[in-house]
Amino acid sequence: MRWRSALAVSFSAVILAAACAQSGTTTTSAAPAATSAAPSGPTALFKRGDGGQLNILYWQAPTILNPHQATGTKDSDASRLVIEPLASWGPDAKPVANGLAATIPTVANGGVSADFKTVTWTLKPGLKWSDGTPVTADDVVFTFQQIADPATASTTNDNTVGAKIAAKDASTVVVTYDSPNPNFYQWGVGTCCGILQKAQFAAFAGAKFKDAPGNLKPIGTGPYTVTDFKPGDVVTYAANPNFRDPNKPFFKTVQFKGGGDAESSARAVFQTGAVDYAWNLQVAANILQPMIASSTTGKMLSVYGSSVERILLNFADPNAAGDARGEPTTKHPFFNGPDGLTVRKALAMATDRSTVAKQLYGDGLTGKPGCNIITGVPDFESTATTSFCSTFDPVAAGKLLDDAGWKLGSDNVRAKGGIKLKILYQTTVNAVRQATQAIMKTNWEKAGFSVELKSVPAATFFTNTSPDGANHFWSDVEMFTNNSDPDPTSYLNGWTTAQIAQKSNNWQTGNYNRYSDPTFDGLIDQLRKETDPAKRADLIKKANDNLILNVVIIPIVTRTQVTSGISKTIKGDTPTGWDSEMYNIQDWYK
Amino acid sequence: MGRYILRRLLIAIPTIIVISFVVYAILALAPTDPLSAFGADPRVPPEVRANIRHQLGLDDPWPVRYVKWVSSLAEGDFGISFMSHSSVMDLIKQRLPNTLAVVGVAYVIGVLLAIPIGMISAVRRYSVFDHVATTFAFVGFSVPTFFTGILLIIVFAINLRWFPFIYDSTLVIDDVPSFLQQVKQSIMPITVLALFDTATIARYTRAEMLEHLPLDYVRTARSKGLKEQVVVLRHVLRNSLIPVVTLVALGVPTVFGGAIVTEQIFRVPGIGELLVTAIGNGDTPVVTAILLIFAVLVVLFNLIADVMYAVLDPRIKYA
Amino acid sequence: MAAPAAELTKGGVLAAKFTRPPRSLWTDAWWQFRRHRLAMVALGVLGALVVFTLVGPLVYHTPIDTIDFLQSLKGPSADHLLGTDDLGRDLLARVMFGGRISIAVGITAVLLAITLGTTIGALAGFFSRLDNPLMRVTDLFLSLPGLPLLLVIIYLFRDSLRATFGPELGIFIMIVGVIGILGWMPVARLVRAQFLSLKQKEFVEAARSIGARDRRIIVRHILPNVLSPVLVAATIGVGGAILTESTLSFLGLGFPPDVPTWGRILFDARNYLDIAPHWAIFPGLAIFLTVLSINFIGDGLRDALDPRKTN
């Protein structure tokens, strides 16, 4: 398998090189260019429209094609075939210029000012929208302003906070941050920042944004145009005749279908070859492995990013009476009591992450044992948690508790001072998660905890209005997955005191644990201002260690960001764990 | 009879209004949320979520939203989906052909097969035919549809490679090959659904016919020298059809909102699948529109069933 | 006993010896039932299943939740008579344990639905003044969306039920209640249809003319004739209730995920049909046998209660 992907990587490198060489020299015409003028530069591997139809299958169907109104990955991925940002996040968590920008601005090349306050983006020359009109800096400025305008209720708004934009000339924009921003790619790179055509959306600026027909049939710069869109069902695309590279894309049409479940998507790509790309195969390893091993049609893409399946521990009391339930004014009876750290450590010691990773996630196929909450970027990977993480010993955990005075009762549950170690453990309805719960329960009960399992449908788990939800956290521990951008500042912010979710803010903020530690808050404050990369890395690792060694969260499995099946015949795909899976679809060919 | 129908139609209007109110209240109270798809993502902070909620009109308390909804209904506007911001009517119109082509066809086949099967089972009670039919019927409704669906996929799509198992709704049927393709891609979901429909209706038909076969008038008809076939078809069947009519009539609305699991498994983009996805996404305009149509169909078909009783059984008089 | 019977039959002495004391309706029904062979076999099968689920776990001590990945997905063997699931848990123990809940839920929920439905249907069919309002209520319930209604009921009642009855009984009551409340409508319509047609028959007129009150007419005269479609609904309903319970668990609205009801085991096994078919076959067979035997018992009951068949 590995040599195939190496081959794929080298092929795509050749293509990328070829594309970069050609983009400045070809002329595009309005007529459909199925066979365009011969490229000057290295010979292309293929020409536009050489291929037939590409079939993509997602088990959630796209419902809107405007990435700024997207409600999930399905929407941002489906729109990425048409709407592109200035640049994308590559597999190494660094930006790559396969979008509208000619090069990636850095401090070294002068694109980023020394005080980290201004970033200058220059567009590639000769860029056209799919309707033939030229792309200008006005389109970029317009897009930014719409996203930043609260009246449009854009879901990508957060990346515009603290930033402003201005057009320097027809093909250059300058993004200015209010204060020095070490995360200077905050706006412009990735799914947050697809550029819309001003002409198409101008009449729908502000509050009318959601009514724009461009939401369902956008005009973009990407390799494909939308021929037909049935929201919640299927999108049909055709190759964009005005795409900047005349030899791309390879496929004449694309069909992007949604619906069903992950297991049958896996069957479609591995067992029948009915589709070329099957997204997010969150399937138990013992179903996936035999399918992959015996498949003649498909192979598995397992690429790691920052996704971690983790268990959160509650620092507030989920059983407090009345309005105080789960409020930060209360303290959890045993996780936040006088020997709270001991109890939390015991729970972590009795957590068998390697069995979960091996049996359920295929020992690397879809996940590997996770020790850190910040992971995926080598510079930020802490090593201080390794030994803590590799200790799995429920008996020693029991002893730790015993020594602290938590004695086993007649019901085999440890208790001290009338408080029993009874845990309610909630997560979403999902076969792999339920199996994980079963494994955790067996081991935790060996250490003397008593565990009650609860599973909640995803739609009522991830909402701040539901008492069964992750935000309310009216249980003792809960489990789910989350991931972060290459720069983890806003992610880590989610554990600061200011972000504690409680009744007064309608449980909308991100600190579900109700964790409050001045040391941690201090680290994050520093992180927001620190511009030296080495010092930043150090702060990030310290923040990670604080959360892990204080057992605020117990990471179980680092999951693959890209867990998709792809046809063995497709080349040119170099998946990234930091951006959309469709980020380089213009390079795919057979 | 005419006056009865008129009266029923008049009562239907307040009935539907009350139903719509109860349904809306239930949906408002249910803890689903259009923003749940964002999960715990810190990149969509509370201010943005509040904005989105405001845009969707969710700031108003639900009785106010109900009134707004009813008044736009009066103008023929069924609302805009929260997820795709497209007109709900457009979404339903896109899905209707798929539902009819699969769930509707399955229902028709089910009824057409069930009545003769039930009849023969009753006439030849405990024969081989009856036992085989009974067993099939019980497989039909003791095994869940997700199970039969997956079983069929594994046997026919994966092992035998006879049929595709991903429904292509973009298929345009304008010649024989495309029609055959449509048959191939819909035969498995239709089988799954028809199995259940046939099973239930056949059992009721059989039971009711068994009630009637020993009755005096049958003996009379036979002793008059009528052929068995005539006796059964013209006399017994007609009288046995009353509960069957109930079931068939009650079942028609479920074509427009049932078959959720089957539609999901085979990826048939029908109205059932739209309904359940919308419920999960908290997409209230879509859910309320579909449920309203469903309620209208329920009321309408119950009326049709009641009228059919009177037609089939002259002794039934409505006061 | 002796004298009148001897006069009424030919071969009087012979007849005198063979007359029996008059029996009640139910003893009569039982005798009639016994003559229906399939029903008796079905009763035996159902009885065996009930014993299997009730007594089995007391005899067979293998726990239902021991995880052992080395034994994962193994077929039937000497150690595990029905095989194991993906976590290596013993299926025989799980099917036995889960059967209690599945059968109990199936039967109780259906009884609730049938009782509610028959009452409403009888009232609607017999009293024409009540027909309209009751049928409109039926329309309302038929239009209710199952899934959001479930979410609301659970959201509103789960905690209080859990507090009053304890976690297991509380959820049991909630699930039985939900299935019953959402399942009585077809029964009501069927019963009403029968009442509408039977109301006009001569035997009703006859009963009225001898002064029978409404309640008596409904219960003793018409209801026994309505049994047939109701029994069919019951048999179909039991299977449906068992499966609905599994759907509820799959949605996270039913029993906790580690409770191995038959429907839940089937649901967990659905993606392993080609790898480990035994996992699905056994709970599927259990549900199938339960539903089938209830069906034949229903057949027997119908024959037994059929007034035309007594000798």
PDB file of C-alpha atoms in Angstrom, chain B residues 29-119:
ATOM      1  CA  LEU B  29     -40.545  21.327  22.372  1.00  0.00           C
ATOM      2  CA  ALA B  30     -38.371  18.584  20.968  1.00  0.00           C
ATOM      3  CA  PRO B  31     -34.729  19.279  21.785  1.00  0.00           C
ATOM      4  CA  THR B  32     -33.387  19.237  18.241  1.00  0.00           C
ATOM      5  CA  ASP B  33     -31.391  22.139  16.939  1.00  0.00           C
ATOM      6  CA  PRO B  34     -30.425  23.323  13.448  1.00  0.00           C
ATOM      7  CA  LEU B  35     -27.001  24.195  14.795  1.00  0.00           C
ATOM      8  CA  SER B  36     -26.217  20.721  16.146  1.00  0.00           C
ATOM      9  CA  ALA B  37     -24.307  19.895  12.958  1.00  0.00           C
ATOM     10  CA  PHE B  38     -21.529  22.196  14.166  1.00  0.00           C
ATOM     11  CA  GLY B  39     -20.934  19.930  17.093  1.00  0.00           C
ATOM     12  CA  ALA B  40     -18.485  21.245  19.601  1.00  0.00           C
ATOM     13  CA  ASP B  41     -16.558  23.162  16.913  1.00  0.00           C
ATOM     14  CA  PRO B  42     -14.887  26.176  18.537  1.00  0.00           C
ATOM     15  CA  ARG B  43     -14.642  27.871  15.136  1.00  0.00           C
ATOM     16  CA  VAL B  44     -18.354  28.632  15.314  1.00  0.00           C
ATOM     17  CA  PRO B  45     -18.531  30.693  18.495  1.00  0.00           C
ATOM     18  CA  PRO B  46     -21.712  31.665  20.366  1.00  0.00           C
ATOM     19  CA  GLU B  47     -22.067  35.044  18.669  1.00  0.00           C
ATOM     20  CA  VAL B  48     -22.131  33.433  15.258  1.00  0.00           C
ATOM     21  CA  ARG B  49     -24.628  30.827  16.434  1.00  0.00           C
ATOM     22  CA  ALA B  50     -26.839  33.531  17.895  1.00  0.00           C
ATOM     23  CA  ASN B  51     -26.700  35.362  14.594  1.00  0.00           C
ATOM     24  CA  ILE B  52     -27.679  32.297  12.647  1.00  0.00           C
ATOM     25  CA  ARG B  53     -30.559  31.628  14.989  1.00  0.00           C
ATOM     26  CA  HIS B  54     -31.734  35.181  14.530  1.00  0.00           C
ATOM     27  CA  GLN B  55     -31.512  34.865  10.741  1.00  0.00           C
ATOM     28  CA  LEU B  56     -33.623  31.732  10.829  1.00  0.00           C
ATOM     29  CA  GLY B  57     -36.284  33.495  12.845  1.00  0.00           C
ATOM     30  CA  LEU B  58     -35.767  31.306  15.874  1.00  0.00           C
ATOM     31  CA  ASP B  59     -35.670  34.214  18.310  1.00  0.00           C
ATOM     32  CA  ASP B  60     -39.427  34.411  18.482  1.00  0.00           C
ATOM     33  CA  PRO B  61     -41.298  32.150  20.911  1.00  0.00           C
ATOM     34  CA  TRP B  62     -42.946  29.254  19.150  1.00  0.00           C
ATOM     35  CA  PRO B  63     -46.595  30.391  19.277  1.00  0.00           C
ATOM     36  CA  VAL B  64     -45.523  33.523  17.406  1.00  0.00           C
ATOM     37  CA  ARG B  65     -43.630  31.415  14.901  1.00  0.00           C
ATOM     38  CA  TYR B  66     -46.706  29.221  14.499  1.00  0.00           C
ATOM     39  CA  VAL B  67     -48.880  32.180  13.625  1.00  0.00           C
ATOM     40  CA  LYS B  68     -46.293  33.436  11.132  1.00  0.00           C
ATOM     41  CA  TRP B  69     -46.156  30.009   9.581  1.00  0.00           C
ATOM     42  CA  VAL B  70     -49.914  29.702   9.215  1.00  0.00           C
ATOM     43  CA  SER B  71     -50.215  33.122   7.638  1.00  0.00           C
ATOM     44  CA  SER B  72     -47.547  32.372   5.058  1.00  0.00           C
ATOM     45  CA  LEU B  73     -49.268  29.046   4.360  1.00  0.00           C
ATOM     46  CA  ALA B  74     -52.418  30.956   3.567  1.00  0.00           C
ATOM     47  CA  GLU B  75     -50.454  32.682   0.826  1.00  0.00           C
ATOM     48  CA  GLY B  76     -49.254  29.366  -0.512  1.00  0.00           C
ATOM     49  CA  ASP B  77     -45.741  29.755   0.861  1.00  0.00           C
ATOM     50  CA  PHE B  78     -44.560  26.608   2.530  1.00  0.00           C
ATOM     51  CA  GLY B  79     -41.412  28.167   3.884  1.00  0.00           C
ATOM     52  CA  ILE B  80     -37.667  27.997   3.342  1.00  0.00           C
ATOM     53  CA  SER B  81     -35.461  25.146   4.514  1.00  0.00           C
ATOM     54  CA  PHE B  82     -32.953  26.051   7.230  1.00  0.00           C
ATOM     55  CA  MET B  83     -30.341  23.786   5.732  1.00  0.00           C
ATOM     56  CA  SER B  84     -30.388  24.637   2.066  1.00  0.00           C
ATOM     57  CA  HIS B  85     -32.255  27.953   2.128  1.00  0.00           C
ATOM     58  CA  SER B  86     -34.279  26.683  -0.802  1.00  0.00           C
ATOM     59  CA  SER B  87     -38.050  26.579  -1.001  1.00  0.00           C
ATOM     60  CA  VAL B  88     -39.584  23.648   0.843  1.00  0.00           C
ATOM     61  CA  MET B  89     -42.039  23.089  -1.989  1.00  0.00           C
ATOM     62  CA  ASP B  90     -39.126  22.704  -4.421  1.00  0.00           C
ATOM     63  CA  LEU B  91     -37.535  20.116  -2.190  1.00  0.00           C
ATOM     64  CA  ILE B  92     -40.752  18.141  -1.913  1.00  0.00           C
ATOM     65  CA  LYS B  93     -41.322  18.326  -5.654  1.00  0.00           C
ATOM     66  CA  GLN B  94     -37.806  17.006  -6.252  1.00  0.00           C
ATOM     67  CA  ARG B  95     -38.409  14.064  -3.969  1.00  0.00           C
ATOM     68  CA  LEU B  96     -41.934  13.113  -4.886  1.00  0.00           C
ATOM     69  CA  PRO B  97     -41.131  11.199  -8.106  1.00  0.00           C
ATOM     70  CA  ASN B  98     -38.575   9.069  -6.280  1.00  0.00           C
ATOM     71  CA  THR B  99     -40.996   8.224  -3.496  1.00  0.00           C
ATOM     72  CA  LEU B 100     -43.746   7.316  -5.918  1.00  0.00           C
ATOM     73  CA  ALA B 101     -41.406   5.276  -8.082  1.00  0.00           C
ATOM     74  CA  VAL B 102     -40.221   3.141  -5.211  1.00  0.00           C
ATOM     75  CA  VAL B 103     -42.512   3.318  -2.202  1.00  0.00           C
ATOM     76  CA  GLY B 104     -45.672   3.922  -4.219  1.00  0.00           C
ATOM     77  CA  VAL B 105     -44.977   1.095  -6.635  1.00  0.00           C
ATOM     78  CA  ALA B 106     -44.141  -1.230  -3.743  1.00  0.00           C
ATOM     79  CA  TYR B 107     -47.437  -0.408  -2.111  1.00  0.00           C
ATOM     80  CA  VAL B 108     -49.456  -1.076  -5.239  1.00  0.00           C
ATOM     81  CA  ILE B 109     -47.648  -4.359  -5.815  1.00  0.00           C
ATOM     82  CA  GLY B 110     -48.181  -5.235  -2.176  1.00  0.00           C
ATOM     83  CA  VAL B 111     -51.926  -4.736  -2.338  1.00  0.00           C
ATOM     84  CA  LEU B 112     -52.269  -6.486  -5.686  1.00  0.00           C
ATOM     85  CA  LEU B 113     -50.358  -9.514  -4.454  1.00  0.00           C
ATOM     86  CA  ALA B 114     -51.797  -9.617  -0.962  1.00  0.00           C
ATOM     87  CA  ILE B 115     -55.465  -9.970  -1.766  1.00  0.00           C
ATOM     88  CA  PRO B 116     -55.205 -13.070  -3.941  1.00  0.00           C
ATOM     89  CA  ILE B 117     -52.634 -14.605  -1.611  1.00  0.00           C
ATOM     90  CA  GLY B 118     -54.822 -13.981   1.408  1.00  0.00           C
ATOM     91  CA  MET B 119     -57.818 -15.324  -0.407  1.00  0.00           C
TER      92      MET B 119
END
